[in-house]
Short mmCIF file of C-alpha atoms and ligand atoms in Angstrom, two decimals:
data_model
loop_
_atom_site.label_atom_id
_atom_site.label_comp_id
_atom_site.label_asym_id
_atom_site.label_seq_id
_atom_site.Cartn_x
_atom_site.Cartn_y
_atom_site.Cartn_z
CA MET A 1 34.49 131.57 95.77
CA ALA A 2 36.07 133.80 93.22
CA PHE A 3 39.50 134.81 92.48
CA GLU A 4 39.45 138.54 91.38
CA ILE A 5 42.11 140.76 89.89
CA ILE A 6 42.20 143.77 92.23
CA GLY A 7 45.38 145.35 90.86
CA THR A 8 47.55 145.21 87.67
CA GLY A 9 51.00 146.64 87.09
CA ARG A 10 53.75 146.66 84.44
CA ALA A 11 57.37 147.54 84.12
CA VAL A 12 59.09 148.26 80.71
CA PRO A 13 62.67 149.43 80.47
CA PRO A 14 62.81 152.99 79.00
CA LYS A 15 65.45 152.00 76.39
CA LYS A 16 63.52 151.49 73.18
CA VAL A 17 65.19 149.85 70.36
CA SER A 18 63.58 150.23 66.96
CA ASN A 19 64.03 147.72 64.05
CA ASN A 20 66.25 150.23 62.37
CA ASP A 21 68.51 150.45 65.44
CA LEU A 22 68.82 146.52 65.30
CA ALA A 23 69.49 146.77 61.44
CA ALA A 24 72.42 148.99 62.24
CA GLN A 25 73.96 146.18 64.28
CA ILE A 26 72.90 142.88 62.43
CA ASP A 27 71.98 141.90 59.02
CA THR A 28 68.13 142.63 59.12
CA SER A 29 65.73 145.29 58.12
CA ASP A 30 62.62 147.14 59.38
CA GLU A 31 60.78 145.78 56.30
CA TRP A 32 61.63 142.12 57.08
CA ILE A 33 60.83 142.31 60.74
CA ARG A 34 57.56 144.20 60.36
CA SER A 35 56.34 141.93 57.31
CA HIS A 36 57.23 138.74 59.13
CA THR A 37 56.17 139.47 62.63
CA GLY A 38 54.38 142.83 63.13
CA ILE A 39 57.22 143.96 65.50
CA GLY A 40 58.29 147.64 65.32
CA SER A 41 60.41 148.00 68.47
CA ARG A 42 61.33 146.28 71.72
CA HIS A 43 62.59 147.62 75.04
CA TYR A 44 66.00 146.39 76.51
CA ALA A 45 67.06 146.48 80.08
CA GLU A 46 70.23 148.20 81.17
CA ASP A 47 73.17 145.84 81.94
CA THR A 48 72.61 146.28 85.67
CA VAL A 49 68.84 145.23 85.45
CA ALA A 50 67.98 141.62 86.05
CA CYS A 51 64.63 139.86 85.93
CA SER A 52 63.69 140.59 89.55
CA ASP A 53 64.13 144.39 89.20
CA LEU A 54 61.55 144.43 86.37
CA GLY A 55 59.29 142.06 88.50
CA ILE A 56 59.52 144.12 91.59
CA GLU A 57 58.53 147.30 89.67
CA ALA A 58 55.53 145.59 88.12
CA ALA A 59 54.53 144.09 91.45
CA LEU A 60 54.70 147.30 93.37
CA ASN A 61 52.51 148.99 90.67
CA ALA A 62 49.95 146.24 90.77
CA MET A 63 49.93 146.33 94.76
CA ALA A 64 49.64 150.17 94.74
CA MET A 65 46.61 149.80 92.51
CA ALA A 66 45.10 147.21 94.78
CA ALA A 67 45.45 149.70 97.49
CA GLY A 68 43.83 152.41 95.58
CA TYR A 69 46.77 154.30 94.10
CA THR A 70 47.41 154.48 90.43
CA GLY A 71 49.41 157.84 90.21
CA GLU A 72 52.81 158.46 89.10
CA ASN A 73 54.51 159.58 92.24
CA PRO A 74 57.07 156.83 93.29
CA ALA A 75 56.99 157.67 96.88
CA GLU A 76 53.25 157.48 97.00
CA ARG A 77 53.20 154.30 94.91
CA ASP A 78 55.61 152.68 97.35
CA LYS A 79 53.57 153.80 100.31
CA ALA A 80 50.46 152.28 98.90
CA ALA A 81 52.20 149.12 97.97
CA ALA A 82 53.64 148.72 101.43
CA GLU A 83 50.07 148.55 102.76
CA ILE A 84 49.37 145.61 100.83
CA ALA A 85 52.68 143.77 101.20
CA PRO A 86 51.95 142.09 104.52
CA THR A 87 48.74 140.65 103.22
CA ILE A 88 50.17 138.77 100.39
CA ASP A 89 50.22 134.94 100.95
CA ILE A 90 51.83 133.63 97.77
CA ILE A 91 54.16 134.93 95.07
CA ILE A 92 54.24 133.07 91.73
CA LEU A 93 56.75 134.41 89.27
CA ALA A 94 56.79 132.98 85.84
CA THR A 95 60.03 133.54 83.81
CA ALA A 96 62.49 132.05 81.37
CA THR A 97 65.14 134.47 82.36
CA ALA A 98 65.52 134.10 86.09
CA ASP A 99 68.13 136.11 87.94
CA TYR A 100 69.95 132.95 88.87
CA TYR A 101 70.10 129.40 87.34
CA GLY A 102 68.02 126.97 89.57
CA THR A 103 68.21 128.65 92.91
CA PRO A 104 67.20 130.88 94.47
CA SER A 105 64.00 131.60 92.73
CA THR A 106 63.48 135.06 91.41
CA ALA A 107 60.20 135.01 93.29
CA CYS A 108 62.06 134.82 96.62
CA ILE A 109 64.20 137.81 95.58
CA VAL A 110 60.94 139.74 94.75
CA GLN A 111 59.39 138.64 98.15
CA ASP A 112 62.31 140.13 100.18
CA LYS A 113 62.36 143.51 98.19
CA ILE A 114 58.65 144.13 98.25
CA GLY A 115 58.39 143.30 101.99
CA ALA A 116 55.86 140.42 101.46
CA LYS A 117 57.05 138.90 104.81
CA SER A 118 54.06 136.36 104.95
CA ALA A 119 54.24 135.20 101.40
CA ALA A 120 55.42 131.75 100.07
CA ALA A 121 57.35 132.41 96.89
CA MET A 122 58.24 130.24 93.84
CA ASP A 123 59.02 130.52 90.10
CA ILE A 124 57.19 128.82 87.27
CA THR A 125 58.82 127.55 84.17
CA ALA A 126 56.28 127.25 81.40
CA GLY A 127 57.82 129.50 78.85
CA CYS A 128 55.59 132.17 77.19
CA THR A 129 52.47 130.46 78.92
CA GLY A 130 53.99 131.02 82.26
CA PHE A 131 51.40 133.72 83.29
CA VAL A 132 48.48 131.64 82.30
CA TYR A 133 49.91 128.78 84.30
CA GLY A 134 50.69 131.23 87.30
CA LEU A 135 47.08 132.49 87.48
CA GLU A 136 45.86 128.92 87.76
CA THR A 137 48.54 127.94 90.28
CA ALA A 138 47.84 130.96 92.39
CA ALA A 139 44.05 130.48 92.37
CA GLY A 140 44.60 126.78 93.23
CA LEU A 141 46.85 127.54 96.19
CA LEU A 142 44.47 130.22 97.45
CA ALA A 143 41.42 127.78 97.14
CA VAL A 144 42.89 124.94 99.30
CA ASN A 145 43.79 126.97 102.29
CA PRO A 146 41.08 129.16 103.96
CA GLU A 147 43.85 131.33 105.60
CA ARG A 148 45.38 132.28 102.20
CA LYS A 149 43.55 135.38 100.70
CA ARG A 150 45.85 137.20 98.22
CA ALA A 151 48.44 136.28 95.68
CA LEU A 152 50.81 138.09 93.42
CA VAL A 153 51.25 136.75 90.03
CA ILE A 154 54.08 138.13 87.97
CA GLY A 155 55.44 137.53 84.49
CA ALA A 156 59.02 138.90 84.11
CA GLU A 157 61.75 138.61 81.47
CA VAL A 158 65.08 140.11 80.51
CA LEU A 159 65.34 138.18 77.15
CA SER A 160 67.87 140.57 75.72
CA LYS A 161 70.58 139.06 77.95
CA LEU A 162 69.93 135.56 76.51
CA MET A 163 69.96 136.38 72.80
CA ASN A 164 72.49 135.06 70.14
CA TRP A 165 73.07 138.02 68.06
CA ASP A 166 74.21 135.84 65.31
CA ASP A 167 70.85 134.18 64.93
CA ARG A 168 68.78 136.86 63.31
CA GLY A 169 65.69 134.79 62.90
CA THR A 170 65.29 134.68 66.71
CA CYS A 171 67.14 137.65 68.21
CA VAL A 172 64.92 140.23 66.65
CA LEU A 173 61.73 138.82 68.06
CA PHE A 174 62.24 139.33 71.75
CA GLY A 175 62.19 142.14 74.34
CA ASP A 176 62.35 142.82 78.04
CA GLY A 177 59.40 143.68 80.48
CA ALA A 178 57.27 142.46 83.47
CA GLY A 179 53.74 142.55 84.22
CA ALA A 180 51.87 141.58 87.52
CA VAL A 181 48.43 141.20 89.09
CA VAL A 182 47.23 140.99 92.73
CA LEU A 183 44.74 138.13 92.98
CA GLU A 184 42.17 138.23 95.74
CA LYS A 185 39.97 135.45 97.05
CA THR A 186 36.48 136.66 97.59
CA ASN A 187 32.96 135.50 98.05
CA ALA A 188 31.62 137.05 94.83
CA GLU A 189 29.88 135.02 92.12
CA ASN A 190 30.75 134.93 88.44
CA LYS A 191 33.76 137.26 88.68
CA GLY A 192 37.44 136.79 88.35
CA ILE A 193 39.12 133.66 86.99
CA LEU A 194 36.40 131.46 85.98
CA LYS A 195 38.07 128.75 83.97
CA THR A 196 41.66 127.83 82.95
CA LEU A 197 42.89 125.20 80.46
CA LEU A 198 46.45 124.29 80.55
CA TYR A 199 48.31 121.96 78.05
CA ALA A 200 51.73 120.68 77.34
CA ASP A 201 53.31 118.94 74.53
CA GLY A 202 56.73 117.95 75.61
CA SER A 203 57.56 116.13 72.40
CA GLY A 204 58.20 119.70 71.08
CA ASN A 205 60.77 120.48 73.83
CA GLU A 206 63.60 121.08 71.34
CA SER A 207 61.85 123.56 69.10
CA LEU A 208 62.49 126.30 71.70
CA LEU A 209 65.02 125.89 74.23
CA MET A 210 68.15 127.09 76.11
CA ARG A 211 70.42 124.19 75.45
CA ARG A 212 73.54 125.00 77.56
CA GLY A 213 74.13 125.27 81.15
CA GLY A 214 71.67 122.56 82.46
CA THR A 215 72.56 119.13 83.58
CA ARG A 216 71.77 117.75 80.12
CA ASN A 217 74.49 119.75 78.77
CA PRO A 218 76.68 121.40 81.54
CA PHE A 219 79.73 123.61 80.96
CA LYS A 220 82.87 121.51 81.35
CA LYS A 221 86.16 122.53 82.91
CA GLY A 222 88.47 123.91 80.40
CA GLU A 223 85.79 124.39 77.78
CA VAL A 224 86.04 127.59 75.72
CA ILE A 225 82.66 129.16 75.68
CA ASP A 226 82.18 131.83 72.98
CA THR A 227 78.32 131.84 72.88
CA GLY A 228 76.53 132.33 76.31
CA ILE A 229 73.36 130.56 77.23
CA CYS A 230 70.89 131.64 74.57
CA VAL A 231 67.34 131.01 73.22
CA GLU A 232 67.52 128.64 70.27
CA MET A 233 64.47 128.22 68.13
CA ASN A 234 63.04 126.30 65.22
CA GLY A 235 60.92 129.31 63.93
CA GLN A 236 58.78 127.24 61.57
CA GLU A 237 57.98 124.40 63.98
CA VAL A 238 57.05 126.92 66.62
CA TYR A 239 54.92 128.91 64.13
CA ASN A 240 52.97 125.93 63.13
CA PHE A 241 52.43 124.69 66.88
CA ALA A 242 51.45 128.41 67.90
CA VAL A 243 48.69 128.69 65.37
CA GLY A 244 47.25 125.35 66.37
CA ALA A 245 47.60 126.07 70.07
CA ILE A 246 45.79 129.31 69.86
CA SER A 247 42.91 127.74 67.90
CA THR A 248 42.64 124.68 70.17
CA THR A 249 42.70 126.78 73.33
CA ILE A 250 40.12 129.34 72.35
CA THR A 251 37.83 126.73 70.91
CA ALA A 252 38.23 124.50 73.95
CA LEU A 253 37.50 127.52 76.36
CA MET A 254 34.20 128.33 74.51
CA GLU A 255 33.29 124.71 73.90
CA SER A 256 31.85 123.65 77.30
CA PRO A 257 29.67 125.94 79.33
CA VAL A 258 31.20 127.88 82.13
CA GLU A 259 29.54 127.72 85.54
CA GLY A 260 27.38 130.64 86.06
CA LEU A 261 27.90 131.97 82.57
CA GLY A 262 26.69 129.08 80.29
CA ASN A 263 28.04 128.88 76.78
CA ILE A 264 30.42 131.49 75.67
CA THR A 265 30.01 132.90 72.20
CA VAL A 266 32.21 135.30 70.25
CA GLU A 267 29.64 138.05 70.83
CA ASN A 268 30.02 137.67 74.74
CA ILE A 269 33.60 137.97 74.56
CA SER A 270 34.94 141.65 75.14
CA TRP A 271 38.64 141.02 74.52
CA ILE A 272 41.00 138.15 73.60
CA VAL A 273 44.34 138.74 75.00
CA PRO A 274 46.81 136.58 72.97
CA HIS A 275 50.50 136.12 73.80
CA GLN A 276 52.34 138.57 71.70
CA ALA A 277 54.87 136.40 69.87
CA ASN A 278 54.08 137.38 66.18
CA ALA A 279 51.11 139.19 64.81
CA ARG A 280 51.08 136.80 61.87
CA ILE A 281 50.44 133.90 64.18
CA VAL A 282 47.62 135.57 65.74
CA GLN A 283 46.17 136.56 62.39
CA ALA A 284 46.47 132.99 61.10
CA ALA A 285 44.60 131.78 64.21
CA ARG A 286 42.11 134.44 63.99
CA ARG A 287 41.11 133.71 60.36
CA ARG A 288 40.91 130.03 61.21
CA LEU A 289 38.56 130.68 64.07
CA ARG A 290 36.67 133.44 62.20
CA ILE A 291 36.87 135.86 65.07
CA PRO A 292 36.86 139.56 64.26
CA GLU A 293 40.12 141.29 64.47
CA GLU A 294 38.90 144.01 66.93
CA LYS A 295 38.43 141.41 69.61
CA PHE A 296 42.06 140.93 69.83
CA TYR A 297 44.33 143.21 71.87
CA MET A 298 47.73 143.59 70.30
CA ASN A 299 50.75 145.63 71.44
CA ILE A 300 53.58 143.52 69.85
CA GLU A 301 54.40 146.52 67.57
CA GLU A 302 55.99 148.38 70.66
CA TYR A 303 57.25 145.61 72.89
CA ALA A 304 57.80 142.54 70.69
CA ASN A 305 57.62 139.13 72.42
CA THR A 306 58.30 139.51 76.24
CA SER A 307 57.48 135.91 76.81
CA SER A 308 55.50 135.48 80.23
CA ALA A 309 55.24 139.10 80.60
CA THR A 310 53.17 139.76 77.44
CA ILE A 311 49.93 138.94 78.70
CA PRO A 312 50.07 140.87 82.18
CA ILE A 313 51.61 143.88 80.38
CA ALA A 314 48.69 143.86 77.95
CA LEU A 315 46.18 143.47 80.82
CA ASP A 316 47.74 146.40 82.78
CA GLU A 317 47.78 148.58 79.69
CA MET A 318 44.11 147.95 78.93
CA ASN A 319 43.10 148.34 82.45
CA ARG A 320 44.78 151.71 83.03
CA SER A 321 43.68 153.05 79.67
CA GLY A 322 40.06 152.16 80.55
CA LYS A 323 39.58 149.57 77.73
CA LEU A 324 38.69 146.94 80.28
CA LYS A 325 35.42 147.62 82.07
CA LYS A 326 34.05 145.89 85.03
CA GLY A 327 32.04 142.81 83.83
CA ASP A 328 34.04 142.39 80.56
CA LEU A 329 34.58 138.77 79.51
CA VAL A 330 38.22 138.31 78.88
CA LEU A 331 39.98 135.41 77.19
CA THR A 332 43.73 135.03 77.60
CA VAL A 333 45.70 132.46 75.56
CA GLY A 334 49.21 131.65 75.78
CA PHE A 335 51.80 129.32 74.05
CA GLY A 336 55.43 128.82 74.11
CA GLY A 337 58.58 126.79 75.08
CA GLY A 338 57.98 123.38 76.63
CA LEU A 339 55.95 123.27 74.56
CA THR A 340 53.11 124.57 76.55
CA TYR A 341 49.95 126.41 75.88
CA GLY A 342 46.58 127.33 77.60
CA GLY A 343 44.19 130.07 78.37
CA ASN A 344 42.04 131.71 81.04
CA ILE A 345 38.50 133.06 81.19
CA ILE A 346 38.29 136.02 83.33
CA ILE A 347 35.24 138.27 84.15
CA TRP A 348 36.83 141.67 84.91
N1 COA B 1 66.06 139.73 58.90
C1 COA B 1 66.19 139.50 57.63
N2 COA B 1 66.10 138.21 57.13
C2 COA B 1 65.84 137.23 57.93
C3 COA B 1 65.75 137.50 59.40
C4 COA B 1 65.93 138.74 59.88
N3 COA B 1 65.70 139.07 61.14
N4 COA B 1 65.44 136.23 59.94
C5 COA B 1 65.55 135.37 58.95
N5 COA B 1 65.77 136.01 57.88
C6 COA B 1 65.69 135.26 56.38
C7 COA B 1 66.32 133.83 56.45
O1 COA B 1 67.69 133.84 56.44
C8 COA B 1 65.71 133.41 55.17
O2 COA B 1 66.50 133.80 54.10
P1 COA B 1 66.79 132.85 52.84
O3 COA B 1 65.45 132.51 52.24
O4 COA B 1 67.57 133.61 52.08
O5 COA B 1 67.45 131.56 53.38
C9 COA B 1 64.27 134.06 55.01
O6 COA B 1 64.45 135.26 55.88
C10 COA B 1 63.22 133.25 55.44
O7 COA B 1 63.51 132.69 56.74
P2 COA B 1 62.45 131.79 57.54
O8 COA B 1 62.92 131.28 58.79
O9 COA B 1 61.85 130.70 56.53
O10 COA B 1 61.33 132.81 57.81
P3 COA B 1 59.90 132.62 58.32
O11 COA B 1 59.02 133.10 57.24
O12 COA B 1 59.62 131.21 58.85
O13 COA B 1 59.84 133.56 59.47
C11 COA B 1 59.82 133.77 61.88
C12 COA B 1 60.74 133.35 60.50
C13 COA B 1 60.92 133.47 63.00
C14 COA B 1 59.29 135.09 62.01
C15 COA B 1 58.83 132.68 62.08
O14 COA B 1 59.15 131.35 61.78
C16 COA B 1 58.09 132.69 63.22
O15 COA B 1 57.44 133.67 63.75
N6 COA B 1 58.02 131.56 64.05
C17 COA B 1 57.57 131.64 65.33
C18 COA B 1 58.50 132.27 66.39
C19 COA B 1 57.86 132.57 67.69
O16 COA B 1 56.79 133.14 67.69
N7 COA B 1 58.59 132.20 68.72
C20 COA B 1 58.18 132.42 70.10
C21 COA B 1 56.92 131.64 70.46
S1 COA B 1 56.46 131.84 72.05
#
């Protein structure tokens, strides 16, 4: 049994905000952001756009590709996606920036809008590792029931709406976007998602969190609220955790033989697709692991950190530009709030 990616898609809001654009609003500079993170710009959703809107667009693009359409015509895209919609059994949407708090899940909103009437739908909260967790969850749900054949896995975020603009060490890092894949259960051998490792270290839960609004810290009647729910982060703690998380995950993925593939060496790997949080984090881990720079796919310069969406956006960019070839061995590695981390080994 194999779990193959048969379609990829992404959706990035057209509004591009450069470091200099931000520097005109808050006390920062292009030089600081680039030198500390490798970020050059990010894309922000319009006020009317929520998480599900980006998730739906990414999903439709992935579904259309699964139906054989990769063109730019919206009507043709939707027609192709509609062919696939009734065949989707599961929708898993990873996000930290859901349309609504708690319920309904953003996945249910996507399910309705894309017409996936037979699909079960749920969200995953695993911070920036959400897509890595989502692939394994979807594969597991496909594996246990012979009647389930296809899953849609989405990472979608509108982080720009949950920033504290007075916290310049955090707000410059994040952007909006979504990526999606269609996963199909097949009888192929040595293809698709071969192995996934998932980890959590909840002792670091306060290093990256949204403190307000939940049952730990609910809003109180009469309380004057001048800062909305926002991402709070201890940058140094997250940095140190992240370098270790990448190193541990890649080492562990390569440590034990993979069924059908044997031992994985750096030479076998076509691409490592890391979560795009900070180019310096990836560099530090890369040096520690002694893996050449060209094995890592990076696009943080354009999009900044789109949390659960960075890996599927990267996969779609690589897929559509022809960088990913059939048979390529791809390692993903994610890390983020929770704290969570993990990675997948995929034969493309
Ligand atoms: N523009 C200009 N200066 C800034 C700034 C910004 N956007 N943000 C912080 N600074 C300043 C600080 O105020 C501080 O100034 P001071 O020395 O005068 O007090 C100085 O830069 C250094 O701040 P510090 O927080 O120590 O920077 P750093 O080298 O640790 O880098 C991060 C900060 C956020 C880039 C880094 O900690 C990081 O990348 N952490 C991981 C974040 C992450 O990836 N999170 C998501 C994980 S999924």
